[in-house]
Coordinates of C-alpha atoms in Angstrom, one line a residue:
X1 CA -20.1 28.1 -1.3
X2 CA -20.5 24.7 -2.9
X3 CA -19.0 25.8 -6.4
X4 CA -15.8 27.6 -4.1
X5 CA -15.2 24.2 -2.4
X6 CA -15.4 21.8 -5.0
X7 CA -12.6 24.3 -7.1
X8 CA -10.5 24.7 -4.0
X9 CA -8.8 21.4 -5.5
X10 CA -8.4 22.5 -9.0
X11 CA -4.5 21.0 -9.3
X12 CA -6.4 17.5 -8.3
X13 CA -9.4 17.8 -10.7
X14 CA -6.9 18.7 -13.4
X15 CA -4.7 15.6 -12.9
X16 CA -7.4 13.3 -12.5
X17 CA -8.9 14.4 -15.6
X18 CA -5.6 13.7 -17.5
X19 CA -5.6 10.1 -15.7
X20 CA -8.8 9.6 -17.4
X21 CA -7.8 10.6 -20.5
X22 CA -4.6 8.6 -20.4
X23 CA -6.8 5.5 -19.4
X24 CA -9.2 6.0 -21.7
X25 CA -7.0 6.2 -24.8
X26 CA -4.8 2.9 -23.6
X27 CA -8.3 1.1 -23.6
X28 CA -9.6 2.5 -27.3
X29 CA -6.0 1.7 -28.6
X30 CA -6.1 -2.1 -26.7
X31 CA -9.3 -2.8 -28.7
X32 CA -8.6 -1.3 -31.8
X33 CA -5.3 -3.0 -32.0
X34 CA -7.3 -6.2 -31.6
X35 CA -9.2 -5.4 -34.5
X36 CA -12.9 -5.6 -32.1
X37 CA -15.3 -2.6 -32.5
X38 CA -15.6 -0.3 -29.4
X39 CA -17.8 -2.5 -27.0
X40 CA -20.4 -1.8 -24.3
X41 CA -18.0 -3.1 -21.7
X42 CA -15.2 -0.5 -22.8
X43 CA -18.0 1.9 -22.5
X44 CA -18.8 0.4 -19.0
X45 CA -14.9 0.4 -17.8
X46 CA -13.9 4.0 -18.8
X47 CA -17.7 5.5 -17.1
X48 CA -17.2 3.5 -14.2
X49 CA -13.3 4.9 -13.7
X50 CA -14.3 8.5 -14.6
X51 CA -17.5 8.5 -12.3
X52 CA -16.0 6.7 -9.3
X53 CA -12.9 9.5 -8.7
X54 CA -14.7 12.3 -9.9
X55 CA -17.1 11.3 -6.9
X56 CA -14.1 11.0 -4.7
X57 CA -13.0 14.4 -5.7
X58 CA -16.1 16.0 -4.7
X59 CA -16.1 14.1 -1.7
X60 CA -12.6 15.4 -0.5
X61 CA -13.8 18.9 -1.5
X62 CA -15.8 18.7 1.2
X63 CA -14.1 16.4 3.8
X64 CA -11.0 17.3 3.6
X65 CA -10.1 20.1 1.5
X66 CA -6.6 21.0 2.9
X67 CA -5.8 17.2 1.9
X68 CA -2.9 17.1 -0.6
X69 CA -3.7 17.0 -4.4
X70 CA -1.3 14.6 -5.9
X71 CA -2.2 11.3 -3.9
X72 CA -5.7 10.6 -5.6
X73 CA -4.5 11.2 -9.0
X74 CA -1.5 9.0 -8.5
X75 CA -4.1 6.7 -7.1
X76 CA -6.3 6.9 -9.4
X77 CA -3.6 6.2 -12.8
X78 CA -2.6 3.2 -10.5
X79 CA -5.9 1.9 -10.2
X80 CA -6.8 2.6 -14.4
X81 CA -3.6 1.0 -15.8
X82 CA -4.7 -2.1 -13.0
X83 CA -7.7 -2.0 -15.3
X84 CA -6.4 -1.7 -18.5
X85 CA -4.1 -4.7 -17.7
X86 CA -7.3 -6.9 -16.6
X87 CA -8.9 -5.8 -19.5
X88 CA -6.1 -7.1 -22.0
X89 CA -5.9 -10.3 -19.7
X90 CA -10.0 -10.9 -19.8
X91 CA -9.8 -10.2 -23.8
X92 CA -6.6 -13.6 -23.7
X93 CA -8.7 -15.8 -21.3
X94 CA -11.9 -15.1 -22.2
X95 CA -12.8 -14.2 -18.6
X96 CA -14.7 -10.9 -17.3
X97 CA -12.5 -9.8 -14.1
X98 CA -12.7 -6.0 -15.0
X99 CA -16.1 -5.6 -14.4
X100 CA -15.5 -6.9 -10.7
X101 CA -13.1 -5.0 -10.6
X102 CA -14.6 -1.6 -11.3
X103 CA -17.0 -2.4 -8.8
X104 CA -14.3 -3.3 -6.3
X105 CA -12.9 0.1 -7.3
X106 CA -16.3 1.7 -6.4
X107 CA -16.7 0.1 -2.8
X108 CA -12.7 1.0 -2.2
X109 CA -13.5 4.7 -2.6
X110 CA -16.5 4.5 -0.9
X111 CA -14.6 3.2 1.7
X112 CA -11.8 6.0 1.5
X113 CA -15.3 8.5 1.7
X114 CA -16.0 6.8 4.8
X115 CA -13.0 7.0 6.3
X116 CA -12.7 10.9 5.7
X117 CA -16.5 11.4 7.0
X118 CA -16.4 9.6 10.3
X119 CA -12.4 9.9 10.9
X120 CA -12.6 14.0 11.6
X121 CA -9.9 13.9 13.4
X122 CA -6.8 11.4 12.9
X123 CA -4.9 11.9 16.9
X124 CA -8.4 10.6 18.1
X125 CA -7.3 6.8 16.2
X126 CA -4.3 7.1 19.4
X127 CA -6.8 6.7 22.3
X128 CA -8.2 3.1 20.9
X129 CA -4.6 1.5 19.6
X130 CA -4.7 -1.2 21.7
X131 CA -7.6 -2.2 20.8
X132 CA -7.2 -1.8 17.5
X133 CA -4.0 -3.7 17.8
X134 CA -6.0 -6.7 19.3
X135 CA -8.5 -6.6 16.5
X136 CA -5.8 -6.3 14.2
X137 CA -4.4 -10.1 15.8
X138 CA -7.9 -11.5 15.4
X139 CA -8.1 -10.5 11.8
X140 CA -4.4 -12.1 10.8
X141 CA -5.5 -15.3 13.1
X142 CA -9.4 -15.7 12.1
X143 CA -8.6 -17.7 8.9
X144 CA -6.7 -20.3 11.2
X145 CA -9.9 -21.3 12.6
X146 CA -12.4 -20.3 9.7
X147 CA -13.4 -23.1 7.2
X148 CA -11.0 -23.8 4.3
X149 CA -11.3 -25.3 0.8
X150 CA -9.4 -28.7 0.9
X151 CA -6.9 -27.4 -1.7
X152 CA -6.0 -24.2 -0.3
X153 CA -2.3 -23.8 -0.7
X154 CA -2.7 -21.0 2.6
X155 CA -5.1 -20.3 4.9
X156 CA -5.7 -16.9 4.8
X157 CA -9.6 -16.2 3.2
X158 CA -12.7 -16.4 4.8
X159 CA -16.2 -16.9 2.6
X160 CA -19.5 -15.5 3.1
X161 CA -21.5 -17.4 0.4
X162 CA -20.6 -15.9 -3.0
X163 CA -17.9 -13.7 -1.4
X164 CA -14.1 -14.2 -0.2
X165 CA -12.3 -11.7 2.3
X166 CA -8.5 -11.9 3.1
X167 CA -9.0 -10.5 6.8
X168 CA -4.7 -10.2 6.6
X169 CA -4.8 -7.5 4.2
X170 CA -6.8 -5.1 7.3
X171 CA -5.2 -6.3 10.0
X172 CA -1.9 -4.6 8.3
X173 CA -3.4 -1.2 8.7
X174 CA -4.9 -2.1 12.3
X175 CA -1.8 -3.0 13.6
X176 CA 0.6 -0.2 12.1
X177 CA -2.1 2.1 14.4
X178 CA -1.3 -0.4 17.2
X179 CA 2.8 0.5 16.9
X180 CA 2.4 4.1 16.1
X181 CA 1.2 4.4 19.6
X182 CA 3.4 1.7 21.4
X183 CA 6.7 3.9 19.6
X184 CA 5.2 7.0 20.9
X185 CA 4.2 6.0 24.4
X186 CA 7.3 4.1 25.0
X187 CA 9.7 5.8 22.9
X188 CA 12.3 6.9 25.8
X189 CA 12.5 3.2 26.0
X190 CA 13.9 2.4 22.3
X191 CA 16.8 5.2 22.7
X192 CA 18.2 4.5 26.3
X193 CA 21.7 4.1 25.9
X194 CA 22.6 0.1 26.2
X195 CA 25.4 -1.5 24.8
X196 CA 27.9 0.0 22.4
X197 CA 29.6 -3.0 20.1
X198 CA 31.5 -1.8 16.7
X199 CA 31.0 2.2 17.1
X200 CA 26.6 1.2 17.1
X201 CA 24.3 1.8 20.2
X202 CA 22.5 -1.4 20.9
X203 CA 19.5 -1.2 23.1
X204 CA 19.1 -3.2 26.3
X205 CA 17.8 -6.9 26.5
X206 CA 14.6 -6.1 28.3
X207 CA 13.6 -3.2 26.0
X208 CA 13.8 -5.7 22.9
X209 CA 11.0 -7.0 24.1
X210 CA 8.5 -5.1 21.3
X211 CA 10.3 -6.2 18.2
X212 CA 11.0 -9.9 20.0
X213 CA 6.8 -10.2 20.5
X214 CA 6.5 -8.7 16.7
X215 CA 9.1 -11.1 15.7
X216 CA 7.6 -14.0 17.3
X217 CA 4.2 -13.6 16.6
X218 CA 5.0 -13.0 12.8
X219 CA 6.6 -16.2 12.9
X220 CA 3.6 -18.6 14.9
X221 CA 0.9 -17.0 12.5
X222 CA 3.2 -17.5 9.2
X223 CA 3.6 -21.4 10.6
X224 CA 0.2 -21.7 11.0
X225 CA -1.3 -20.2 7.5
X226 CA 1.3 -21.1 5.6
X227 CA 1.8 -17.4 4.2
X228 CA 4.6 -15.6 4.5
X229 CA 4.7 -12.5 2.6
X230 CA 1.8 -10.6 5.0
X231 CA 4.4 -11.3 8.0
X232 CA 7.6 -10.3 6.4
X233 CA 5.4 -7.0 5.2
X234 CA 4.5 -5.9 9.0
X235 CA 7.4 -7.2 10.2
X236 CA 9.9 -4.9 8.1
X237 CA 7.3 -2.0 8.0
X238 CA 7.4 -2.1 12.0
X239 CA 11.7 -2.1 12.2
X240 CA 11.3 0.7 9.8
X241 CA 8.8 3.0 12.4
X242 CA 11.5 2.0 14.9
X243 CA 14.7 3.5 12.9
X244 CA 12.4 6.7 12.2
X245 CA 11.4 6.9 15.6
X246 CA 15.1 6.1 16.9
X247 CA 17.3 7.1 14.2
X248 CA 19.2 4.0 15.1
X249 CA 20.9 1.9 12.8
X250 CA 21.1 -0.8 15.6
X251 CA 17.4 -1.1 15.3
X252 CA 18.1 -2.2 12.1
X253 CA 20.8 -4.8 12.3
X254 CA 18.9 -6.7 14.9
X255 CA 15.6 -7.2 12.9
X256 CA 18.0 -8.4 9.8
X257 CA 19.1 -11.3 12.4
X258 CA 15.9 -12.1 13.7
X259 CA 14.3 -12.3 10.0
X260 CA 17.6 -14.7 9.4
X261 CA 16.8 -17.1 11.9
X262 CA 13.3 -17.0 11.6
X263 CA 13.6 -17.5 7.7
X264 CA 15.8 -20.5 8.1
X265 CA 13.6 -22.1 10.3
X266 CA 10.5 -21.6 8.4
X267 CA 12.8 -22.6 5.7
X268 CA 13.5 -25.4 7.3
X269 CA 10.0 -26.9 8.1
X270 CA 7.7 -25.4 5.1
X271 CA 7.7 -27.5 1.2
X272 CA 6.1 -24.2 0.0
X273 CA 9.6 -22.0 1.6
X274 CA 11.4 -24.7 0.1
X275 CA 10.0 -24.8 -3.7
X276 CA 9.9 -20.9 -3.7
X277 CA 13.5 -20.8 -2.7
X278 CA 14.6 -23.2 -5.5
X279 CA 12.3 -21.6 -8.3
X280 CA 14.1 -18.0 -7.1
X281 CA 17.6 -19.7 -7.3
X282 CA 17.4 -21.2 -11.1
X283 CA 13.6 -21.0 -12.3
X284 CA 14.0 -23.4 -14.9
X285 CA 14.7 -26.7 -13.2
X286 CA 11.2 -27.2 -12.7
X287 CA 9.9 -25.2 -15.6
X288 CA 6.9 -27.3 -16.0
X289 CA 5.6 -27.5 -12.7
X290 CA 6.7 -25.4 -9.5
X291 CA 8.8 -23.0 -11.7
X292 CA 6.3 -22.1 -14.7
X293 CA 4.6 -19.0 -13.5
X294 CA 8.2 -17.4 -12.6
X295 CA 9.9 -18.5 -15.4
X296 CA 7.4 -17.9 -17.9
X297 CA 7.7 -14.1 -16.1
X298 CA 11.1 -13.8 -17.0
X299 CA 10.5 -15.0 -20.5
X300 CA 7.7 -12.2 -21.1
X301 CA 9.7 -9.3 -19.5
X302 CA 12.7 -10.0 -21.6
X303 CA 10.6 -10.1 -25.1
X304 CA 9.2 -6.5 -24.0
X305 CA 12.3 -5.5 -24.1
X306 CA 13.1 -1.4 -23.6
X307 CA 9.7 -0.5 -25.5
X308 CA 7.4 -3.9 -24.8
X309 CA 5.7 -5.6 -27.5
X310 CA 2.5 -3.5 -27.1
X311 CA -0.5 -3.0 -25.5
X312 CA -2.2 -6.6 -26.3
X313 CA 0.8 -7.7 -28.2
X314 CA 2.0 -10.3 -25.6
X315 CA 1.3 -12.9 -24.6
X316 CA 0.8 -12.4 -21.0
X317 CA -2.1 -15.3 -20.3
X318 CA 0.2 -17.9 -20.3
X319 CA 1.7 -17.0 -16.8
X320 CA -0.8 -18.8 -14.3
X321 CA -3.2 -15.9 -12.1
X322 CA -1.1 -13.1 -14.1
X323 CA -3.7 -10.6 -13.0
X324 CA -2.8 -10.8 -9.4
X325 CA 0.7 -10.9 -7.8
X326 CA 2.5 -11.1 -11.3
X327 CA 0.1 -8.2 -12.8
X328 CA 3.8 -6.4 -13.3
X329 CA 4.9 -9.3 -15.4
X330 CA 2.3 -8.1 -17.5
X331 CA 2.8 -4.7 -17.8
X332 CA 6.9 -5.3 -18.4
X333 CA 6.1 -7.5 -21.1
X334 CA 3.2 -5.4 -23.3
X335 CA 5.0 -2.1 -21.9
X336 CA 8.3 -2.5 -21.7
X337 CA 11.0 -1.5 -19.2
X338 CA 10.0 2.7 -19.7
X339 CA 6.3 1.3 -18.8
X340 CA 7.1 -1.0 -16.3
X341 CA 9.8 2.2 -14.6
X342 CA 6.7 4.7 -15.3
X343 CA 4.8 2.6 -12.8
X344 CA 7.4 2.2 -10.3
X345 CA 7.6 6.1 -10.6
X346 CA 4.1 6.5 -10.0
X347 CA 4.4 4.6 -6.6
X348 CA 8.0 6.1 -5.1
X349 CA 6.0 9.7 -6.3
X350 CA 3.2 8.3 -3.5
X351 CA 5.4 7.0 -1.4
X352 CA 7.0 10.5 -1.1
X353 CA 3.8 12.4 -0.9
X354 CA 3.3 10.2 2.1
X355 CA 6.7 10.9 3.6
X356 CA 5.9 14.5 3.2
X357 CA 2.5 14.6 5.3
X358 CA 4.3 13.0 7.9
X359 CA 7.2 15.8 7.7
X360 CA 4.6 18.5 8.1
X361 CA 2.4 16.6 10.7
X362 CA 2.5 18.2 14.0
X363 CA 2.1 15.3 16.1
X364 CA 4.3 12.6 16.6
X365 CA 1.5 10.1 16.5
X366 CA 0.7 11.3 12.9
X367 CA 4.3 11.6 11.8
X368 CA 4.4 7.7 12.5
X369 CA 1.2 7.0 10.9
X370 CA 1.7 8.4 8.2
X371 CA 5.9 7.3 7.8
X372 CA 4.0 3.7 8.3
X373 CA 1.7 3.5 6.0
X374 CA 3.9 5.0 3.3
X375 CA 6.4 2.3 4.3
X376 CA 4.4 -0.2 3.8
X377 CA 3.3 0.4 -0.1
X378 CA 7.3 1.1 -0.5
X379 CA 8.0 -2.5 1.0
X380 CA 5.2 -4.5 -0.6
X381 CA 6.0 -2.8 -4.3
X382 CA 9.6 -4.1 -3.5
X383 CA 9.0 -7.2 -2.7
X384 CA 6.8 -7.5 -6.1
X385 CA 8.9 -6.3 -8.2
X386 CA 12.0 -8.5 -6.7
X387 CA 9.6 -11.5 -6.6
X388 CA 8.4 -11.2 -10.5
X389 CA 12.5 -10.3 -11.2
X390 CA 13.9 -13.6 -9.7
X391 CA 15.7 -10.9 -7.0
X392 CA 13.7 -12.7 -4.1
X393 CA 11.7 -15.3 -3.9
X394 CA 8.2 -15.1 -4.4
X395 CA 6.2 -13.8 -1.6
X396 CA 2.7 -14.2 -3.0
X397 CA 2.0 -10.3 -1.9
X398 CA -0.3 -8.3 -4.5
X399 CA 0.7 -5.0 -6.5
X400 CA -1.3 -2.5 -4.4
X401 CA -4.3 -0.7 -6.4
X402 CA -3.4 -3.0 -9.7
X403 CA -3.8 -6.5 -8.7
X404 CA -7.3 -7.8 -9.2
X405 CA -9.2 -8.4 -6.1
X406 CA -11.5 -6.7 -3.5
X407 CA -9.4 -7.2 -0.1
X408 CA -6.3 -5.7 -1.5
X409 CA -8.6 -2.5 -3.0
X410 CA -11.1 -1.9 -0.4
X411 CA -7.8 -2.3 2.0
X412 CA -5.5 0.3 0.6
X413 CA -7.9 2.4 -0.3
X414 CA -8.7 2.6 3.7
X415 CA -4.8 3.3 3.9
X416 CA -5.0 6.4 1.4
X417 CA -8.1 7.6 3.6
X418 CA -6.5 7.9 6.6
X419 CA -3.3 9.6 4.7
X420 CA -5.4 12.0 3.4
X421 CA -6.9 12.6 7.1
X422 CA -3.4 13.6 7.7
X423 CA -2.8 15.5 5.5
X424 CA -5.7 17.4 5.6
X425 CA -4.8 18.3 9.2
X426 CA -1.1 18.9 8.9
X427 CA -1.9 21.6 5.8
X428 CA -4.9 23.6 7.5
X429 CA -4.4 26.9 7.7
X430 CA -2.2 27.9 10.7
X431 CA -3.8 31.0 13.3
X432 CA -0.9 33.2 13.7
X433 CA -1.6 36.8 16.5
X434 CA -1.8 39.7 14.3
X435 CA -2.4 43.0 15.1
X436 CA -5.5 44.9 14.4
X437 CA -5.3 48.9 13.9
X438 CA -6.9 49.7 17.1
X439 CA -4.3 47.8 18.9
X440 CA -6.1 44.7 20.0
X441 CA -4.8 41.4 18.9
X442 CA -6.4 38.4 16.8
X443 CA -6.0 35.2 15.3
X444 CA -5.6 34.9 11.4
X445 CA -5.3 31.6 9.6
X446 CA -2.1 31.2 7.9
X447 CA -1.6 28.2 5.3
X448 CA -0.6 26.5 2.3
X449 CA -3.6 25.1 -0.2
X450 CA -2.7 21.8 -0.2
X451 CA -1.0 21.6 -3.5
X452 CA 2.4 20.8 -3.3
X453 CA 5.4 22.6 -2.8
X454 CA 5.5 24.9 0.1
X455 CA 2.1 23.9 1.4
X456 CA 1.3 23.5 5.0
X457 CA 5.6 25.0 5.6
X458 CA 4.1 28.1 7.3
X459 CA 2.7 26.1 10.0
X460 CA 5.4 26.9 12.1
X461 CA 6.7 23.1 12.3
X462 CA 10.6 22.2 11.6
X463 CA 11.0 19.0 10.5
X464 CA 13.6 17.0 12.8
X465 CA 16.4 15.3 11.4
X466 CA 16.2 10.9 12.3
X467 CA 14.0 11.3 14.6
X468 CA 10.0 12.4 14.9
X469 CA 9.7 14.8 17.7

């Protein structure tokens, strides 16, 4: 029975083994084109990457083998050419990030493990959102009142001795629980009719009240830790898990006022809004000072080129903490614009494999859930990408599963735990009545594996059109 169930997953096994191989052969290739011989601490990298997801395979054999089969692969790439790219930036600086961050890696997926084992059930989240939505608050606002180094640009870590946690990066998933319940429970609020202006249904005053109270609590706790892009990142996730839930554009509209007059007035009293603003209009007035990390961005993408100058054949060290929200710059520089799009593929193909398990969840709690927390990596890979691009200005948000550091990791990994939860559920095999030949009827399971295409669509649920039902 073991054997059976750790097989059931074959199309996953198979594309995690290719991820290794893929992996493995950029890191031989990065050293050799160095010149170095073939090190312990490659040896070290590539064991760790194949062990940790070959464990987390087995694991969702037997926690949730309905689960669908592309995420952890996708993942798991993500998370090796994250590696590869702190490897090539350790060999520049002469640091040794990668092997914390292997062992990040390793408490992430333990984490994801956890979250399968003890979350059997995902509808079961619904009857404790508001108090996960009060935790979630605590978590944003705890580094407001935890000890801070004196030049901490933002407040938003909190040390336990030799370790630093960025409660903010939790408190995303926490509170996405939070308004997945809040749209469900109150959803006949959001689409009574209310005013009609320009051919659009506006709602009324008093049921703005949810997105005014998101609104204005993303603004108090950006004022007071001095970081913006965690706010901007619920905020927009949340209006988004209002249009789904609505299907109204008028949702929409408002929360592109509200962020206008809430970024000119942040804009307004923050130096940090101010310089980002001016490096994102021309990044080369201050090249050597406030403008350096962006502009020296720019100059790296546009000497990769198409094709990139190859793996460790940049020059990517010079831009300042390149291995955390600028990891990207990296990778468009040594990889080019096909590696750079390859990677952008590799998270829309996520994104949509998290769309889907909210198309074939059966519950409107898990449509939302899931719709959220695929949102959210679609946002925050945005915002990169526009940030590293001079499209925005820079939000100081991380590249999810890429970006060295344990809060980001351990976080998102969480976030594909509970997706997978969902998907597991959505795709277990249906029980339909069939008839037996004496006459009597029974239940028969009826079901997709989990693989793709057409798995979990003869469950009997029809996906609705704008709206989660």
């Amino acid at each position: 029975m073991a054997f059976s169930q750790i097989f059931s997953r074959r199309t996953e096994l198979g594309l995690l083994l290719l991820s290794a191989l893929f992996v493995s052969a950029m890191l031989i290739n990065l050293e050799l084109s160095q010149g170095n011989t073939l090190t312990s601490e490659l040896a070290w990298v590539i064991g760790g990457f194949v062990v940790i997801f070959l464990a987390a395979h087995t694991a969702l054999c037997f926690t949730a083998p309905h689960a669908d089969q592309i995420m952890l692969p996708v993942t798991a790439t993500l998370n090796g050419l994250g590696l590869v790219m702190i490897y090539r930036i350790d060999e520049a600086n002469g640091t040794s990030l990668v092997t914390r961050q292997v062992l990040w890696t390793l408490v992430g997926v333990v984490l994801l493990v956890l979250v399968l084992v003890f979350l059997r059930e995902h509808r079961s989240l619904s009857r404790y959102s508001y108090l996960l939505g009060l935790v979630g608050l605590g978590l944003l606002a705890l580094p407001l009142v935890w000890p801070q180094p004196e030049d901490a640009e933002a407040r938003i870590w909190i040390t336990f001795g030799p370790f630093s946690l960025q409660p903010g990066e939790f408190s995303k998933i926490l509170l996405l629980l939070f308004f997945a319940q809040l749209l469900v429970n109150k959803r006949a609020l959001f689409t009574v009719a209310g005013y009609r202006f320009l051919g659009l249904s506006f709602p009324r005053l008093r049921d703005l009240a949810p997105i005014l109270a998101v609104w204005a609590i993303a603004i108090l706790i950006m004022a007071g830790t001095n970081d913006f892009g965690p706010a901007l990142l619920l905020f927009a996730t949340v209006l988004g898990m209002l249009y789904l839930a609505t299907g109204r554009v008028s949702w929409l509209l408002i929360g592109l006022v509200l962020v206008m007059i809430g970024g000119t007035g942040v804009y307004m009293i923050s130096s940090k809004i101010q310089a980002r603003v001016s490096n994102f209009l021309d990044p080369f007035a201050d090249y050597d000072a406030s403008g350096f990390q962006l502009a020296n961005s720019l100059f790296g993408m546009s000497w990769g080129g198409i094709t990139g100058t190859g793996i460790g054949q940049g020059h990517p060290d010079i831009i300042p903490v390149v291995w955390t929200d600028f990891i990207l710059a990296a990778v468009g520089e040594e990889m080019g614009l096909v590696g750079l799009s390859g990677v952008l593929i590799l998270f829309a193909l996520l994104v949509t494999r998290g769309f889907r398990t909210a198309l074939l969840a059966r519950d409107s709690y898990g449509k939302l859930v899931a719709s959220g927390l695929s949102l959210t990596i679609a946002i925050q890979v945005f915002v990169v990408v526009a940030g590293i691009s001079a499209l925005m200005p820079m939000t100081g948000l991380t590249t999810p599963f890429m970006s060295a550091g344990g809060s980001s990791l351990m976080a998102n990994y969480m976030l594909l735990g509970i997706l997978l939860r969902i998907s597991d559920s959505a795709r277990q095999p249906a029980a339909v009545p069939t008839e037996s030949t004496d006459g009597s009827s029974h239940l028969s399971p009826v079901g997709g594996d989990g693989t793709g295409d057409g798995a979990g669509d003869s469950t009997g649920y029809m996906p609705s059109v704008g709206k989660v039902s």
